[in-house]
Tab-separated table of C-alpha atoms in Angstrom:
chain	number	residue	atom	x	y	z
G	30	MET	CA	103.887	26.956	52.791
G	31	ILE	CA	103.973	24.621	49.779
G	32	ARG	CA	107.248	24.198	47.937
G	33	LEU	CA	108.423	22.177	44.953
G	34	CYS	CA	110.617	19.176	45.790
G	35	PHE	CA	113.565	18.875	43.449
G	36	ALA	CA	116.635	17.051	44.732
G	37	ASP	CA	120.008	16.626	43.087
G	38	LEU	CA	120.059	12.978	44.136
G	39	PRO	CA	117.283	10.446	44.699
G	40	SER	CA	115.892	10.179	48.217
G	41	PHE	CA	115.819	6.765	49.881
G	42	ARG	CA	114.041	5.155	52.800
G	43	GLU	CA	116.282	4.234	55.706
G	44	ALA	CA	117.253	0.575	55.632
G	45	PRO	CA	116.807	-1.504	58.793
G	46	ALA	CA	119.804	-2.336	60.951
G	47	PHE	CA	121.116	-5.776	60.031
G	48	ARG	CA	122.820	-7.649	62.876
G	49	ASN	CA	125.159	-10.622	63.011
G	50	GLY	CA	123.968	-14.097	63.832
G	51	ARG	CA	125.284	-15.802	66.961
G	52	GLU	CA	127.760	-17.887	64.978
G	53	CYS	CA	129.523	-14.822	63.543
G	54	PRO	CA	133.012	-13.945	64.818
G	55	GLN	CA	133.075	-10.681	66.744
G	56	THR	CA	135.506	-8.478	64.908
G	57	THR	CA	136.005	-4.978	63.594
G	58	TRP	CA	137.980	-3.439	60.760
G	59	SER	CA	139.377	0.033	60.442
G	60	SER	CA	141.043	1.684	57.478
G	61	LEU	CA	143.706	2.748	59.983
G	62	ASP	CA	144.804	-0.906	60.151
G	63	LYS	CA	146.288	-0.545	56.705
G	64	GLU	CA	148.729	-3.435	56.909
G	65	ILE	CA	146.597	-5.921	58.847
G	66	HIS	CA	144.638	-8.607	56.993
G	67	ASN	CA	141.547	-9.792	58.904
G	68	PRO	CA	140.107	-12.960	57.294
G	69	SER	CA	136.790	-12.573	59.151
G	70	ILE	CA	135.945	-9.371	57.293
G	71	ILE	CA	134.293	-9.495	53.862
G	72	HIS	CA	135.369	-6.621	51.615
G	73	ILE	CA	133.132	-5.493	48.757
G	74	ALA	CA	133.968	-2.746	46.252
G	75	MET	CA	131.433	-0.808	44.189
G	76	THR	CA	131.466	2.466	42.310
G	77	LEU	CA	129.106	5.302	43.210
G	78	ASP	CA	127.747	7.856	40.782
G	79	THR	CA	124.570	9.861	40.425
G	80	ALA	CA	123.184	7.903	37.472
G	81	TYR	CA	123.484	4.481	39.117
G	82	LEU	CA	122.996	5.407	42.790
G	83	ARG	CA	119.564	3.801	42.947
G	84	GLY	CA	121.025	0.554	41.655
G	85	SER	CA	123.956	0.716	44.085
G	86	VAL	CA	121.619	1.210	47.055
G	87	ALA	CA	119.510	-1.787	45.995
G	88	GLY	CA	122.657	-3.872	45.606
G	89	VAL	CA	123.956	-3.003	49.082
G	90	PHE	CA	120.548	-3.656	50.615
G	91	SER	CA	120.356	-7.085	48.963
G	92	VAL	CA	123.815	-8.081	50.222
G	93	LEU	CA	122.990	-7.103	53.814
G	94	HIS	CA	119.530	-8.683	53.708
G	95	HIS	CA	120.858	-12.148	52.847
G	96	ALA	CA	124.105	-12.108	54.842
G	97	THR	CA	124.524	-14.219	57.964
G	98	CYS	CA	127.188	-11.817	59.266
G	99	PRO	CA	126.238	-8.382	57.826
G	100	GLU	CA	128.233	-6.487	60.471
G	101	ASN	CA	131.382	-8.207	59.212
G	102	ILE	CA	130.992	-6.702	55.735
G	103	VAL	CA	132.926	-3.588	54.750
G	104	PHE	CA	131.941	-1.707	51.609
G	105	HIS	CA	134.549	0.224	49.662
G	106	PHE	CA	132.876	2.819	47.446
G	107	VAL	CA	134.814	4.457	44.632
G	108	THR	CA	133.588	7.759	43.237
G	109	THR	CA	134.819	11.023	41.754
G	110	HIS	CA	135.337	14.325	43.543
G	111	ARG	CA	132.430	15.965	41.744
G	112	HIS	CA	129.602	14.423	43.801
G	113	GLY	CA	131.506	12.649	46.562
G	114	ALA	CA	130.068	14.607	49.501
G	115	LYS	CA	126.464	14.241	48.315
G	116	LEU	CA	126.858	10.540	47.633
G	117	THR	CA	128.390	9.991	51.069
G	118	ARG	CA	125.412	11.700	52.718
G	119	ALA	CA	123.016	9.573	50.670
G	120	ILE	CA	124.686	6.321	51.779
G	121	THR	CA	124.980	7.421	55.404
G	122	SER	CA	121.329	8.456	55.657
G	123	THR	CA	120.119	5.259	53.958
G	124	PHE	CA	122.422	2.861	55.828
G	125	PRO	CA	123.247	4.514	59.203
G	126	TYR	CA	124.888	1.317	60.499
G	127	LEU	CA	126.919	0.486	57.414
G	128	ASN	CA	130.680	0.077	57.680
G	129	PHE	CA	131.968	1.753	54.543
G	130	HIS	CA	134.836	3.809	53.195
G	131	LEU	CA	134.921	6.212	50.272
G	132	TYR	CA	137.786	6.557	47.813
G	133	TYR	CA	138.192	9.227	45.164
G	134	PHE	CA	139.176	8.000	41.734
G	135	ASN	CA	141.487	10.286	39.779
G	136	THR	CA	139.852	10.281	36.350
G	137	ASN	CA	143.031	11.721	34.840
G	138	LEU	CA	144.472	8.195	35.104
G	139	VAL	CA	142.276	7.054	32.209
G	140	LYS	CA	141.601	10.227	30.283
G	141	GLY	CA	143.403	9.910	26.990
G	142	LYS	CA	143.285	6.118	27.257
G	143	ILE	CA	139.521	5.611	26.810
G	144	SER	CA	138.249	4.874	23.317
G	145	SER	CA	134.620	5.382	22.318
G	146	SER	CA	132.619	2.159	22.530
G	147	ILE	CA	129.287	0.735	21.495
G	148	ARG	CA	127.422	2.460	24.369
G	149	ARG	CA	128.178	5.830	25.959
G	150	ALA	CA	127.781	4.544	29.524
G	151	LEU	CA	130.730	2.211	28.937
G	152	ASP	CA	132.991	5.188	28.195
G	153	GLN	CA	132.657	6.872	31.597
G	154	PRO	CA	135.977	7.076	33.487
G	155	LEU	CA	134.455	5.539	36.620
G	156	ASN	CA	133.723	2.398	34.601
G	157	TYR	CA	137.496	1.842	34.553
G	158	ALA	CA	137.989	2.306	38.310
G	159	ARG	CA	137.844	-1.475	38.839
G	160	MET	CA	141.295	-1.609	37.246
G	161	TYR	CA	142.739	0.523	40.053
G	162	LEU	CA	141.313	-1.116	43.185
G	163	ALA	CA	144.742	-2.404	44.219
G	164	ASP	CA	146.037	1.181	44.199
G	165	LEU	CA	143.010	2.727	45.911
G	166	LEU	CA	142.420	0.293	48.778
G	167	PRO	CA	144.647	-0.150	51.864
G	168	ALA	CA	147.310	-2.857	51.725
G	169	GLY	CA	145.525	-4.743	54.529
G	170	VAL	CA	142.677	-5.566	52.140
G	171	ARG	CA	144.039	-8.762	50.665
G	172	ARG	CA	140.910	-9.876	48.800
G	173	ILE	CA	137.995	-7.918	47.348
G	174	ILE	CA	134.671	-8.744	45.752
G	175	TYR	CA	133.861	-6.295	42.981
G	176	PHE	CA	130.181	-5.721	42.187
G	177	ASP	CA	128.625	-3.623	39.458
G	178	SER	CA	125.830	-1.242	40.466
G	179	ASP	CA	123.051	-2.966	38.522
G	180	LEU	CA	122.770	-6.253	40.407
G	181	ILE	CA	121.208	-7.812	43.480
G	182	VAL	CA	122.488	-10.702	45.596
G	183	VAL	CA	119.950	-13.303	46.732
G	184	ASP	CA	122.346	-15.589	48.611
G	185	ASP	CA	124.746	-15.236	51.526
G	186	VAL	CA	127.761	-13.377	50.125
G	187	ILE	CA	130.076	-15.440	52.363
G	188	ASN	CA	129.595	-18.260	49.844
G	189	LEU	CA	131.114	-16.077	47.137
G	190	TRP	CA	133.795	-14.655	49.415
G	191	SER	CA	135.065	-18.096	50.437
G	192	ILE	CA	135.832	-19.306	46.896
G	193	ASN	CA	139.324	-20.787	46.616
G	194	LEU	CA	141.229	-18.763	44.006
G	195	ARG	CA	144.163	-21.186	44.232
G	196	SER	CA	146.981	-19.758	42.111
G	197	HIS	CA	144.749	-17.314	40.237
G	198	VAL	CA	144.544	-13.565	40.679
G	199	LEU	CA	140.899	-13.363	39.711
G	200	GLY	CA	137.788	-15.514	39.982
G	201	ALA	CA	134.556	-15.118	37.992
G	202	PRO	CA	131.932	-17.246	36.267
G	203	GLU	CA	133.149	-18.161	32.782
G	204	TYR	CA	130.952	-18.593	29.717
G	205	CYS	CA	132.870	-20.760	27.263
G	206	HIS	CA	129.885	-21.195	24.932
G	207	ALA	CA	130.126	-17.510	23.943
G	208	ASN	CA	131.922	-16.750	20.677
G	209	PHE	CA	135.139	-15.309	22.055
G	210	THR	CA	136.259	-13.924	18.702
G	211	ASN	CA	133.345	-11.467	18.675
G	212	TYR	CA	134.860	-9.406	21.488
G	213	PHE	CA	137.686	-8.177	19.262
G	214	THR	CA	137.870	-6.597	15.816
G	215	SER	CA	139.337	-8.081	12.672
G	216	LYS	CA	142.374	-5.843	13.180
G	217	PHE	CA	143.128	-7.763	16.359
G	218	TRP	CA	142.808	-11.257	14.894
G	219	SER	CA	144.684	-10.382	11.692
G	220	ASN	CA	147.714	-9.157	13.640
G	221	PRO	CA	149.808	-12.152	14.815
G	222	ALA	CA	151.399	-10.069	17.576
G	223	PHE	CA	147.962	-9.426	19.081
G	224	SER	CA	146.262	-12.769	18.470
G	225	ALA	CA	149.228	-14.617	20.002
G	226	SER	CA	148.431	-12.953	23.345
G	227	PHE	CA	146.294	-15.903	24.430
G	228	LYS	CA	148.911	-18.550	23.737
G	229	GLY	CA	150.429	-20.212	26.770
G	230	ARG	CA	147.405	-19.673	29.017
G	231	PRO	CA	146.510	-22.554	31.383
G	232	ARG	CA	143.192	-23.074	29.532
G	233	ASN	CA	141.456	-21.915	26.397
G	234	PRO	CA	140.273	-18.317	26.855
G	235	CYS	CA	136.594	-17.871	27.705
G	236	TYR	CA	134.391	-14.827	28.127
G	237	PHE	CA	133.722	-13.644	31.669
G	238	ASN	CA	131.704	-10.664	32.848
G	239	THR	CA	133.683	-8.120	34.895
G	240	GLY	CA	130.640	-7.008	36.899
G	241	VAL	CA	131.222	-9.791	39.437
G	242	MET	CA	134.807	-10.647	40.342
G	243	VAL	CA	136.734	-11.943	43.329
G	244	ILE	CA	140.255	-10.505	43.231
G	245	ASP	CA	143.410	-11.276	45.189
G	246	LEU	CA	144.767	-7.746	45.532
G	247	TRP	CA	148.140	-8.875	46.878
G	248	LYS	CA	148.779	-11.015	43.794
G	249	TRP	CA	147.427	-8.218	41.610
G	250	ARG	CA	149.957	-5.782	43.030
G	251	GLU	CA	152.808	-8.273	42.741
G	252	GLY	CA	151.976	-8.963	39.108
G	253	LYS	CA	151.448	-5.268	38.241
G	254	TYR	CA	148.185	-6.074	36.514
G	255	THR	CA	147.003	-2.470	36.387
G	256	GLU	CA	149.964	-1.684	34.133
G	257	LYS	CA	149.110	-4.636	31.886
G	258	LEU	CA	145.523	-3.423	31.490
G	259	GLU	CA	146.677	0.121	30.780
G	260	ASN	CA	149.033	-1.164	28.103
G	261	TRP	CA	146.145	-2.764	26.204
G	262	MET	CA	144.176	0.474	26.507
G	263	ARG	CA	147.045	2.318	24.817
G	264	ILE	CA	147.183	-0.295	22.055
G	265	GLN	CA	143.415	0.032	21.593
G	266	LYS	CA	143.739	3.787	21.247
G	267	ARG	CA	146.128	3.296	18.342
G	268	TYR	CA	144.765	0.221	16.567
G	269	ARG	CA	141.068	-0.037	17.541
G	270	ILE	CA	141.096	-3.727	18.423
G	271	TYR	CA	137.776	-3.889	20.366
G	272	GLU	CA	134.445	-2.083	20.877
G	273	LEU	CA	133.290	-2.781	24.444
G	274	GLY	CA	134.781	-0.375	26.985
G	275	SER	CA	136.651	-1.818	29.971
G	276	LEU	CA	135.775	-5.495	29.363
G	277	PRO	CA	138.220	-6.424	26.542
G	278	PRO	CA	141.380	-5.388	28.435
G	279	PHE	CA	140.357	-7.773	31.235
G	280	LEU	CA	139.823	-10.546	28.691
G	281	LEU	CA	143.190	-9.835	27.100
G	282	VAL	CA	145.013	-10.031	30.433
G	283	PHE	CA	143.067	-12.743	32.289
G	284	ALA	CA	140.984	-14.917	29.907
G	285	GLY	CA	142.180	-18.504	30.151
G	286	ASP	CA	143.717	-17.832	33.563
G	287	VAL	CA	140.570	-17.251	35.659
G	288	GLU	CA	139.340	-19.324	38.585
G	289	GLY	CA	135.914	-20.342	37.289
G	290	MET	CA	132.891	-20.013	39.570
G	291	GLU	CA	129.352	-21.349	39.389
G	292	HIS	CA	127.157	-19.455	36.943
G	293	ARG	CA	124.676	-18.868	39.760
G	294	TRP	CA	126.938	-16.000	40.877
G	295	ASN	CA	126.342	-13.948	37.772
G	296	GLN	CA	123.013	-14.398	36.029
G	297	HIS	CA	123.991	-11.546	33.740
G	298	GLY	CA	122.484	-9.950	30.652
G	299	LEU	CA	119.111	-9.169	32.246
G	300	GLY	CA	119.361	-5.637	30.866
G	301	GLY	CA	119.316	-6.996	27.317
G	302	ASP	CA	121.939	-6.100	24.741
G	303	ASN	CA	123.893	-2.849	24.524
G	304	LEU	CA	121.666	-1.357	21.813
G	305	GLU	CA	117.993	-2.065	22.584
G	306	GLY	CA	117.917	-3.449	26.148
G	307	LEU	CA	115.144	-5.940	25.416
G	308	CYS	CA	113.711	-8.242	28.079
G	309	ARG	CA	115.526	-11.503	28.707
G	310	ALA	CA	114.869	-14.663	30.667
G	311	LEU	CA	117.081	-16.264	33.285
G	312	HIS	CA	119.747	-18.721	32.258
G	313	PRO	CA	118.965	-22.315	33.318
G	314	GLY	CA	120.128	-23.321	36.770
G	315	PRO	CA	120.178	-21.951	40.332
G	316	VAL	CA	120.474	-18.233	41.053
G	317	SER	CA	122.553	-16.446	43.699
G	318	LEU	CA	122.991	-13.112	41.918
G	319	LEU	CA	120.884	-11.284	39.313
G	320	HIS	CA	122.732	-8.843	37.069
G	321	TRP	CA	121.040	-6.318	34.777
G	322	SER	CA	124.064	-5.846	32.518
G	323	GLY	CA	123.145	-4.363	29.165
G	324	LYS	CA	121.270	-1.208	28.249
G	325	GLY	CA	118.031	-1.790	30.185
G	326	LYS	CA	118.082	-0.986	33.913
G	327	PRO	CA	115.228	-2.143	36.156
G	328	TRP	CA	114.667	1.190	37.902
G	329	LEU	CA	114.341	3.015	34.587
G	330	ARG	CA	111.969	0.428	33.134
G	331	ILE	CA	109.863	0.402	36.313
G	332	ASP	CA	109.590	4.208	36.337
G	333	SER	CA	108.619	4.253	32.668
G	334	LYS	CA	105.807	1.752	33.421
G	335	ARG	CA	107.367	-0.734	31.009
G	336	PRO	CA	109.105	-3.253	33.266
G	337	CYS	CA	110.360	-6.617	32.123
G	338	PRO	CA	109.081	-9.663	34.033
G	339	LEU	CA	112.373	-10.180	35.901
G	340	ASP	CA	112.441	-6.541	37.071
G	341	SER	CA	109.915	-7.607	39.711
G	342	LEU	CA	112.751	-9.531	41.390
G	343	TRP	CA	114.764	-6.303	41.720
G	344	ALA	CA	111.868	-4.149	42.968
G	345	PRO	CA	111.735	-5.470	46.595
G	346	TYR	CA	115.273	-4.143	47.158
G	347	ASP	CA	114.486	-0.686	45.791
G	348	LEU	CA	114.634	1.796	48.686
G	349	PHE	CA	113.856	4.767	46.443
G	350	ARG	CA	111.406	7.171	48.069
G	351	HIS	CA	109.004	8.143	45.309
G	352	PRO	CA	108.415	11.879	45.743
G	353	SER	CA	105.141	13.641	45.299
G	354	LEU	CA	105.283	16.808	43.232
G	355	PHE	CA	104.377	18.975	46.196
G	356	SER	CA	105.260	18.585	49.856
G	357	ASN	CA	104.190	20.556	52.862
G	358	SER	CA	106.793	22.404	54.803
């Protein structure tokens, strides 16, 4: 019998089993150990949804492929109830040996707080889940790396994990050459109560991309930073002080008080701008992480037969199983 193959979610090839090197500490982590911090375990958080699943799978594969101690990595996936079961099956079948946990994000937490932005994808509730990691994850997870779903890692993630945050809550590459004023509207800068928000910061505020962050969750909880971000979302709803989704609240709360990291850990903007998604070149310097932030996504451009040159660097990590129209059963 011949049947049409139409799946709700993409189908992926099974990834190989990645094993620890001899120098790796032998350790395990369980979500049942909710109060125990294990410094030998690397924790990585990502969101999972149907639109970006192919990118998420490539990102996970790239992390494991380049890690010296892949068995010591725990992934924390945040999704919504709507497709949670299907997404779990997709991850389990693609990465049978992966240590991961799934958390359901209550989208009601941000409904009513989200303002329309320059691109529809930025308005999705799951895009704001990064603000709630400290509430979602067990207390034993002291530190987390947050990754967007449109990036690949081409270096050992332990080098990112081991960054010294010192007194800071958050670490990320900063881009101080960017025109910081462009991230907020004239209503923001013309209101002294708003524009004074950056006074008293340890350094001048600089742009940073929230698709790659190292976060001290214990300090986050102590400082009640989720509440601070939510407060700016409420102000935005009333005064319209920015246009770019979940990024500006992070800038308002953290810019000027971020532990800067090497730019190699976020070669961002490879998806072009938020309107046209045109091809872009790499920034000068070494590369540890490639990030297709912007409108253009490599899997969509590859499928449309119009890839950008740098999309060829993403393609080797694509585990998508290209279906034929018909399959024998």
